Structure formats: structure tokens, C-alpha cells
C-alpha positions as protocol buffer text, in pm:
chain_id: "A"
residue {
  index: 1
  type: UNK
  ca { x: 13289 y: -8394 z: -10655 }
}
residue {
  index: 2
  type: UNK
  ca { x: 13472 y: -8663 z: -10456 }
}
residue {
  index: 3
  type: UNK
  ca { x: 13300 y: -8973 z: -10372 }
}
residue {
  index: 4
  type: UNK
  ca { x: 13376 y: -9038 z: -9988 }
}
residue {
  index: 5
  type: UNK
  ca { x: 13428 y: -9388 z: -9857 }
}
residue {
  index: 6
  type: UNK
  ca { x: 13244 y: -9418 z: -9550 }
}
residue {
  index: 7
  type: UNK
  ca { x: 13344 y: -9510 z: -9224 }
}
residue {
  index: 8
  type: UNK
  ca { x: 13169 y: -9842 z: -9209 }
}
residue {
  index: 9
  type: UNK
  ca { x: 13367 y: -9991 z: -9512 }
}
residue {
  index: 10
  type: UNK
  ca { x: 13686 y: -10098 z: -9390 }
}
residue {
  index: 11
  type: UNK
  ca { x: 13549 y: -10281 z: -9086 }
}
residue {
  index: 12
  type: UNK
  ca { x: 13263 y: -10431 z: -9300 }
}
residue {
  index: 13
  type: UNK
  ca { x: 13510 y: -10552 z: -9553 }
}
residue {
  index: 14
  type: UNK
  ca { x: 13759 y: -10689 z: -9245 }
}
residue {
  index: 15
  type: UNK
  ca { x: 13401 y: -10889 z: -9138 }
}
residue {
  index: 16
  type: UNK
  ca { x: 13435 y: -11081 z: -9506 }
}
residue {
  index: 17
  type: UNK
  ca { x: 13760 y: -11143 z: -9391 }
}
residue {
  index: 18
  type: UNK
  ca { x: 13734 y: -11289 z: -9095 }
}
residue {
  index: 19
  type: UNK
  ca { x: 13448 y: -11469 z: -9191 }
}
residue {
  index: 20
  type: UNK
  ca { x: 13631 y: -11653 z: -9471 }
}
residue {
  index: 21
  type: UNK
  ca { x: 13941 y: -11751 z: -9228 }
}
residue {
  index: 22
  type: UNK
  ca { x: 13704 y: -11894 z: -9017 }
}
residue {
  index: 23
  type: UNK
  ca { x: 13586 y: -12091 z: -9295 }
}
residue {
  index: 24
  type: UNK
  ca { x: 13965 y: -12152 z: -9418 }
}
residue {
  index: 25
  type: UNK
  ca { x: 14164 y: -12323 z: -9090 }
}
residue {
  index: 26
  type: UNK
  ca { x: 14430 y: -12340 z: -9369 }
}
residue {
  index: 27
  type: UNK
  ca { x: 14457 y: -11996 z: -9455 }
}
residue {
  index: 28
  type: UNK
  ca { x: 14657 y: -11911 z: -9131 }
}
residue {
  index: 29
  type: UNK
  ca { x: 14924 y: -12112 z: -9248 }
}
residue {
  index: 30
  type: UNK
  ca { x: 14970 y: -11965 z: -9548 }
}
residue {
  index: 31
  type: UNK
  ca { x: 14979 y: -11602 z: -9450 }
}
residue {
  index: 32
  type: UNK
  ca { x: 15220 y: -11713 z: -9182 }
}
residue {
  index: 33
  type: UNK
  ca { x: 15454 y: -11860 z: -9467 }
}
residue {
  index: 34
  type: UNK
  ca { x: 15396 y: -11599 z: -9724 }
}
residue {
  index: 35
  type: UNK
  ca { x: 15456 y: -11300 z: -9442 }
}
residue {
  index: 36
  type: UNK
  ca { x: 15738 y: -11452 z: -9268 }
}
residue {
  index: 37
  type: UNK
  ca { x: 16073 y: -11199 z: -9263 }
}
residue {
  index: 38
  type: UNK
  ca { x: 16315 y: -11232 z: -9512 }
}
residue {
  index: 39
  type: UNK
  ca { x: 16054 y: -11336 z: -9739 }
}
residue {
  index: 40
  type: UNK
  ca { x: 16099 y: -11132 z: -10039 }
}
residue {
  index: 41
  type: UNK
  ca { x: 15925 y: -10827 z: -10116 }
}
residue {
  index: 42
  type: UNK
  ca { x: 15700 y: -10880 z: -9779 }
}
residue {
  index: 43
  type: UNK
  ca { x: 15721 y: -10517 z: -9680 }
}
residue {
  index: 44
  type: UNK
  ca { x: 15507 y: -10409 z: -9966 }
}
residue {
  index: 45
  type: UNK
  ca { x: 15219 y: -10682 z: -9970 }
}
residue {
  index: 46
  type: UNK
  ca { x: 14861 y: -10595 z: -9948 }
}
residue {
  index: 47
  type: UNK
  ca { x: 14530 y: -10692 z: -9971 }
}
residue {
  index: 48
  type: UNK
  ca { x: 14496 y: -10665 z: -10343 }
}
residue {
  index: 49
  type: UNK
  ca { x: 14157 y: -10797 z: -10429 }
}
residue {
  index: 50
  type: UNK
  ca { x: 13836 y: -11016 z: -10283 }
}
residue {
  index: 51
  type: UNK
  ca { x: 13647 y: -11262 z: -10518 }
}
residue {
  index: 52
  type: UNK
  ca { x: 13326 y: -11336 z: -10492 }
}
residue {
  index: 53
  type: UNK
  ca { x: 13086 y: -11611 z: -10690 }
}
residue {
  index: 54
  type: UNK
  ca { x: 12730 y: -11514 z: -10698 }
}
residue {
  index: 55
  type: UNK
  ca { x: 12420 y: -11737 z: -10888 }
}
residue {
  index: 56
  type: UNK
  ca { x: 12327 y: -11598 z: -11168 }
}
residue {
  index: 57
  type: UNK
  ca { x: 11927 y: -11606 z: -11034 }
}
residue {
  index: 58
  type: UNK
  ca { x: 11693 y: -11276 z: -10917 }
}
residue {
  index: 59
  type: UNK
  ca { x: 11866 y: -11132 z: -10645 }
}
residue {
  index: 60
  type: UNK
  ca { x: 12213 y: -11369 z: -10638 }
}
residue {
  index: 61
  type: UNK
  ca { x: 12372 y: -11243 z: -10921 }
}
residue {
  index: 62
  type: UNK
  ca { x: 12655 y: -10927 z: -10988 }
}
residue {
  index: 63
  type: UNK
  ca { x: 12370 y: -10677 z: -10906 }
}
residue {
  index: 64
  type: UNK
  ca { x: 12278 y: -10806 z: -10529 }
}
residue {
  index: 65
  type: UNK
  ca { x: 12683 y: -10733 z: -10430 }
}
residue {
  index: 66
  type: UNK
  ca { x: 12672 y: -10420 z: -10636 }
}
residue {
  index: 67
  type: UNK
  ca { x: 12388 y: -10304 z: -10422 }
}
residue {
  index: 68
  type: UNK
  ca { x: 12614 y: -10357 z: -10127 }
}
residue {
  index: 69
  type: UNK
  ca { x: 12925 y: -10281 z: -10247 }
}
residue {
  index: 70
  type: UNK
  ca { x: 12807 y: -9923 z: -10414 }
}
residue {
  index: 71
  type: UNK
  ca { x: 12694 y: -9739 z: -10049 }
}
residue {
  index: 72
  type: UNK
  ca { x: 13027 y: -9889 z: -9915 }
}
residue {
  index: 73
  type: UNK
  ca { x: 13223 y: -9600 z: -10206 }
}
residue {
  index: 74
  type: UNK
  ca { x: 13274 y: -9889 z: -10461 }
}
residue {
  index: 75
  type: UNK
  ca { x: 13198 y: -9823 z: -10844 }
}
residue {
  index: 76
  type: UNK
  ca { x: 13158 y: -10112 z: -11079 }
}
residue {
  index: 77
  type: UNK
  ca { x: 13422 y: -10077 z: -11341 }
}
residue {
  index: 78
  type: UNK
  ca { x: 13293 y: -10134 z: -11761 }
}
residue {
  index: 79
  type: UNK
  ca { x: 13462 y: -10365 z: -11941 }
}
residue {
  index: 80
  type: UNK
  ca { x: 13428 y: -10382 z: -12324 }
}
residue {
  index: 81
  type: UNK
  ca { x: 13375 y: -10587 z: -12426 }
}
residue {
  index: 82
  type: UNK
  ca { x: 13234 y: -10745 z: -12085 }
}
residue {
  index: 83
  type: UNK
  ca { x: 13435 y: -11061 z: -11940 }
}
residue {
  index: 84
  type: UNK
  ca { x: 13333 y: -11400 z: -11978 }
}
residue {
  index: 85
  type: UNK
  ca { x: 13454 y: -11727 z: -11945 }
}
residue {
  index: 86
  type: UNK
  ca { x: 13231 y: -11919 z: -12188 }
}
residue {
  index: 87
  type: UNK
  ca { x: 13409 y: -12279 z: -12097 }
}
residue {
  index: 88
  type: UNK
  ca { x: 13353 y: -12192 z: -11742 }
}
residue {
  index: 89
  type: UNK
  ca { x: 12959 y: -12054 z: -11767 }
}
residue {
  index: 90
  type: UNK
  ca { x: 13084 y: -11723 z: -11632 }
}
residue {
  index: 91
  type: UNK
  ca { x: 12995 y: -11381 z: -11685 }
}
residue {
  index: 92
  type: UNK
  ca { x: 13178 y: -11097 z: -11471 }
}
residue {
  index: 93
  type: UNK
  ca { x: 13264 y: -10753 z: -11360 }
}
residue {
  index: 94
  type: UNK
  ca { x: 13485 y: -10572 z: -11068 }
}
residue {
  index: 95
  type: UNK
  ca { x: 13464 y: -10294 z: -10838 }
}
residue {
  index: 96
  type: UNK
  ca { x: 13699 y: -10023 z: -10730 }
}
residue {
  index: 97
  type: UNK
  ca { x: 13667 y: -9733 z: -10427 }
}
residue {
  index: 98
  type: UNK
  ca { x: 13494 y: -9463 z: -10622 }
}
residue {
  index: 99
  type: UNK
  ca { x: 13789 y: -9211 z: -10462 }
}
residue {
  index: 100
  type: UNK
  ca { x: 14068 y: -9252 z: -10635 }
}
residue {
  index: 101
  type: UNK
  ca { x: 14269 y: -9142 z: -10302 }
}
residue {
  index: 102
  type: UNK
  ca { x: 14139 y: -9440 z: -10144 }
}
residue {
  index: 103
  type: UNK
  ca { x: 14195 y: -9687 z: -10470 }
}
residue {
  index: 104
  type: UNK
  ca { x: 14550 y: -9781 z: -10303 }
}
residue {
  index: 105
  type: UNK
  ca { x: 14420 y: -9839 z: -9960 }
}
residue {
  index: 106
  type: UNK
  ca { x: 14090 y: -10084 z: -10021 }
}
residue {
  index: 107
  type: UNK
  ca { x: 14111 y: -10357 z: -10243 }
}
residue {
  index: 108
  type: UNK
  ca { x: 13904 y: -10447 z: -10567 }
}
residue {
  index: 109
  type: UNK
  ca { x: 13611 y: -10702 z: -10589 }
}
residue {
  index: 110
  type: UNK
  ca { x: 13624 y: -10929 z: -10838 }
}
residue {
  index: 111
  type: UNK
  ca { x: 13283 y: -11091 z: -10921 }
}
residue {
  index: 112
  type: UNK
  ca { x: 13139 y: -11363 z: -11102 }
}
residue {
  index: 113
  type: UNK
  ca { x: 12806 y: -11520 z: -11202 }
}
residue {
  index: 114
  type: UNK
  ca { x: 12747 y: -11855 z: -11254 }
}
residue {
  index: 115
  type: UNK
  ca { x: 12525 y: -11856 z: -11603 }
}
residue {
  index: 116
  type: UNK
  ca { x: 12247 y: -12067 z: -11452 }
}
residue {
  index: 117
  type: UNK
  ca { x: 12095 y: -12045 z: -11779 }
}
residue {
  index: 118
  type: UNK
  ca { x: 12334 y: -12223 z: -11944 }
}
residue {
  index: 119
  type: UNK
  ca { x: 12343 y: -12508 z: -11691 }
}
residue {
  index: 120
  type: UNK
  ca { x: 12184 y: -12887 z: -11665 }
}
residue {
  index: 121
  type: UNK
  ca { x: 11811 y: -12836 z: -11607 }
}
residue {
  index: 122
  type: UNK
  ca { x: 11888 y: -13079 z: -11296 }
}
residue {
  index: 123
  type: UNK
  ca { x: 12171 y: -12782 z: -11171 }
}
residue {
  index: 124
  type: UNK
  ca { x: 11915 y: -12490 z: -11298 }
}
residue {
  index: 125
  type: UNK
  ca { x: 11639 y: -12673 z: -11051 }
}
residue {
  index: 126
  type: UNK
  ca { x: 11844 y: -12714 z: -10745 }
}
residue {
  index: 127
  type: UNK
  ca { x: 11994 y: -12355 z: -10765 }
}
residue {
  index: 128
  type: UNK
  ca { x: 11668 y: -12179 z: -10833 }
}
residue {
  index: 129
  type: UNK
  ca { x: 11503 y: -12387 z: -10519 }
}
residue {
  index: 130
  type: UNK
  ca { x: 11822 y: -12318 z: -10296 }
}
residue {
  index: 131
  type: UNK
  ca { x: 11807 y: -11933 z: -10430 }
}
residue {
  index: 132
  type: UNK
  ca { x: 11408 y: -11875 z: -10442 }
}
residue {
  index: 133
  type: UNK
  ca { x: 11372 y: -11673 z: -10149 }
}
residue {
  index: 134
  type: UNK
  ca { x: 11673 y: -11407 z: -10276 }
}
residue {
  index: 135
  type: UNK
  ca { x: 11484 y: -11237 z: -10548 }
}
residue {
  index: 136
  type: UNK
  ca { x: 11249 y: -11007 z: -10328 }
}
residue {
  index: 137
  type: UNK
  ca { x: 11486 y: -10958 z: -10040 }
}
residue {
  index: 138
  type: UNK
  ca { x: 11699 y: -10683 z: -9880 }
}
residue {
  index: 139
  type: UNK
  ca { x: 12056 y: -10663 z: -9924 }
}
residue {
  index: 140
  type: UNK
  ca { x: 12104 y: -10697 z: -9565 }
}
residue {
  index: 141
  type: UNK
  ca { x: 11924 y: -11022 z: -9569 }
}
residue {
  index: 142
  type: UNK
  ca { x: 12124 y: -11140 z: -9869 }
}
residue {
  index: 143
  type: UNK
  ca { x: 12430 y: -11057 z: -9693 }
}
residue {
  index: 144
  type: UNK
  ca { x: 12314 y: -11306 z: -9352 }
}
residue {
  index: 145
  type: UNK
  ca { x: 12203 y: -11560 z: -9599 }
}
residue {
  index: 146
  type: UNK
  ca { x: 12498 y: -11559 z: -9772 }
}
residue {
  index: 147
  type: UNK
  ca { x: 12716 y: -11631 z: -9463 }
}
residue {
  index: 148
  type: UNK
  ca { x: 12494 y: -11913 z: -9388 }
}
residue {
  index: 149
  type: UNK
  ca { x: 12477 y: -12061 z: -9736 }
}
residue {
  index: 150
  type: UNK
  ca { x: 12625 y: -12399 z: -9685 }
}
residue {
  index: 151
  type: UNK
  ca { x: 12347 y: -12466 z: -9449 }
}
residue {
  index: 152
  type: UNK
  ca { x: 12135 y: -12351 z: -9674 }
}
residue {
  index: 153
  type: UNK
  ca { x: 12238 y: -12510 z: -9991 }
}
residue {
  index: 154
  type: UNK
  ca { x: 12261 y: -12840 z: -9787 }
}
residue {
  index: 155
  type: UNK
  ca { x: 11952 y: -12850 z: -9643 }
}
residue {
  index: 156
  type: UNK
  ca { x: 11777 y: -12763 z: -9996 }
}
residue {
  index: 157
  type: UNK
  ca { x: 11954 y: -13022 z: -10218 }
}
residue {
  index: 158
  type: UNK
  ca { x: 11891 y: -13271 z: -9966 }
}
residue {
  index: 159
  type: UNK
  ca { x: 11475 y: -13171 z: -10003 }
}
residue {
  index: 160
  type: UNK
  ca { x: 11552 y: -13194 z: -10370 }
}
residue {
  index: 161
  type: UNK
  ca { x: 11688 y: -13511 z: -10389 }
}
residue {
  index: 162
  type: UNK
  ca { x: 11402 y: -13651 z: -10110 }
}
residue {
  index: 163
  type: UNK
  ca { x: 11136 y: -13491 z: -10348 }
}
residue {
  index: 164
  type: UNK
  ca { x: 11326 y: -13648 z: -10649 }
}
residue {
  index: 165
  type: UNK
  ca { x: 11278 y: -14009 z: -10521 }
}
residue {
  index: 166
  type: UNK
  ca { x: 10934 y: -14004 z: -10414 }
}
């Protein structure tokens, strides 16, 4: 039995998109450059992959975007032996459309946890306080959070640091 990709996915997946050239004034300029005619091969680019870095904390790690990403008709793909980047304190994994018809339309996700564990205790402290609140929520909320998590990162390092020099 074929896994369907539902309707929802493309436009969710278009939201990320938008979301990070809104982010990325840049980013204009470089599709503009890289898309422009004559350029070679231009007629056959895609969107080929996203990449995402998750905390590798209760409810911020490769599990909160595979409980997104798996209702949206992605499967996470096993590597053996897993990947990691030891040097870089990186575990990860990727997704692909579970329908192998629509493998060459959506792109993989690419995602990577940060190995808190392995950390500074200074770096451990700040990104369990900043990421506290993640472990017992709903995807949904993760997802809002997540688009708001330079505020949030901000405003809890800055409490950190207050607390650290009282």
C-alpha cells in the first residue's frame, strides 16, 4: 500500500521557505544569480533538500521534526551505521516522501542534533533553560516556537547571564 502525501505538505513546506527568506535578505540575490538564463544547467534545478539543526534536549531533538515531518508523507531513512560528526558534536538522520512517486517532486530533510551532552556544562545550562518548556509540548507548539527562537534564545541567555552575576 502506497503512502499518500497529503495535501497540506507542499504549502507547509513552501511556509519553511518563506520563512527562512525572510530571515535571509541575501538569499534573493543569490537565487537571482544562480537562476539567471544562460546559466548552465538552470532548466533542471530544484529544490533538492532542507536542513534543519535541532537541540539535542526532550522535545528539540531529530524526534520533535520527525513527529512533524512523518503526517506530512515523510519516512526517516536508516543509516548504518548512523551519521555523526564527532568533531562537530553531531548526530543525524534524513527524511524522504514515503511515495516513491512523489520522491522527485518534494525534497529531503536533512537533520541534525546538537549532542548537548557532550557540550560545556556552561552551553548544556543555557540550552536546557532556553529549551525547558519543549519537552512536554505539542508539535504544533514546537513548530511556533521554533519560528520565534531567536527571541527566545535571546531573551533566555540574557536571564542566564543576569542570574549568573548576581
Amino acid at each position: 500500500m502506497r503512502r499518500q502525501v497529503p495535501p497540506v505538505t507542499v504549502p507547509v513546506l513552501h511556509q519553511v521557505l518563506q520563512h527562512y527568506a525572510a530571515r535571509t535578505p541575501r538569499l534573493g540575490v543569490v537565487l537571482e544569480r544562480v537562476t539567471r538564463p544562460g546559466w548552465p544547467g538552470v532548466e533542471a534545478l530544484g529544490h533538492d533538500h532542507f536542513a534543519f539543526r535541532t537541540f539535542g534536549v526532550p522535545g528539540l531533538g531529530i524526534s520533535s521534526l520527525e513527529r512533524v515531518l512523518v503526517p506530512l508523507g515523510y519516512e526517516r531513512v536508516a543509516d548504518t551505521p548512523p551519521l555523526a560528526f564527532p568533531a562537530k558534536k553531531l548526530a543525524a538522520t534524513w527524511f524522504r516522501a514515503a511515495d516513491p512517486e512523489a520522491r522527485r517532486r518534494l525534497p529531503r530533510v536533512f537533520v541534525s542534533e546538537i549532542q548537548v551532552e557532550k557540550l560545556s556544562p556552561r552551553a548544556q545550562e543555557v540550552i536546557r533553560r532556553a529549551g525547558g518548556w519543549a519537552a512536554a509540548a505539542p508539535a504544533e507548539e514546537v513548530l511556533v516556537q521554533v519560528g520565534n527562537a531567536d527571541r527566545i534564545f535571546e531573551s533566555t541567555t540574557l536571564a542566564a547571564a543576569a542570574g549568573a552575576n548576581q
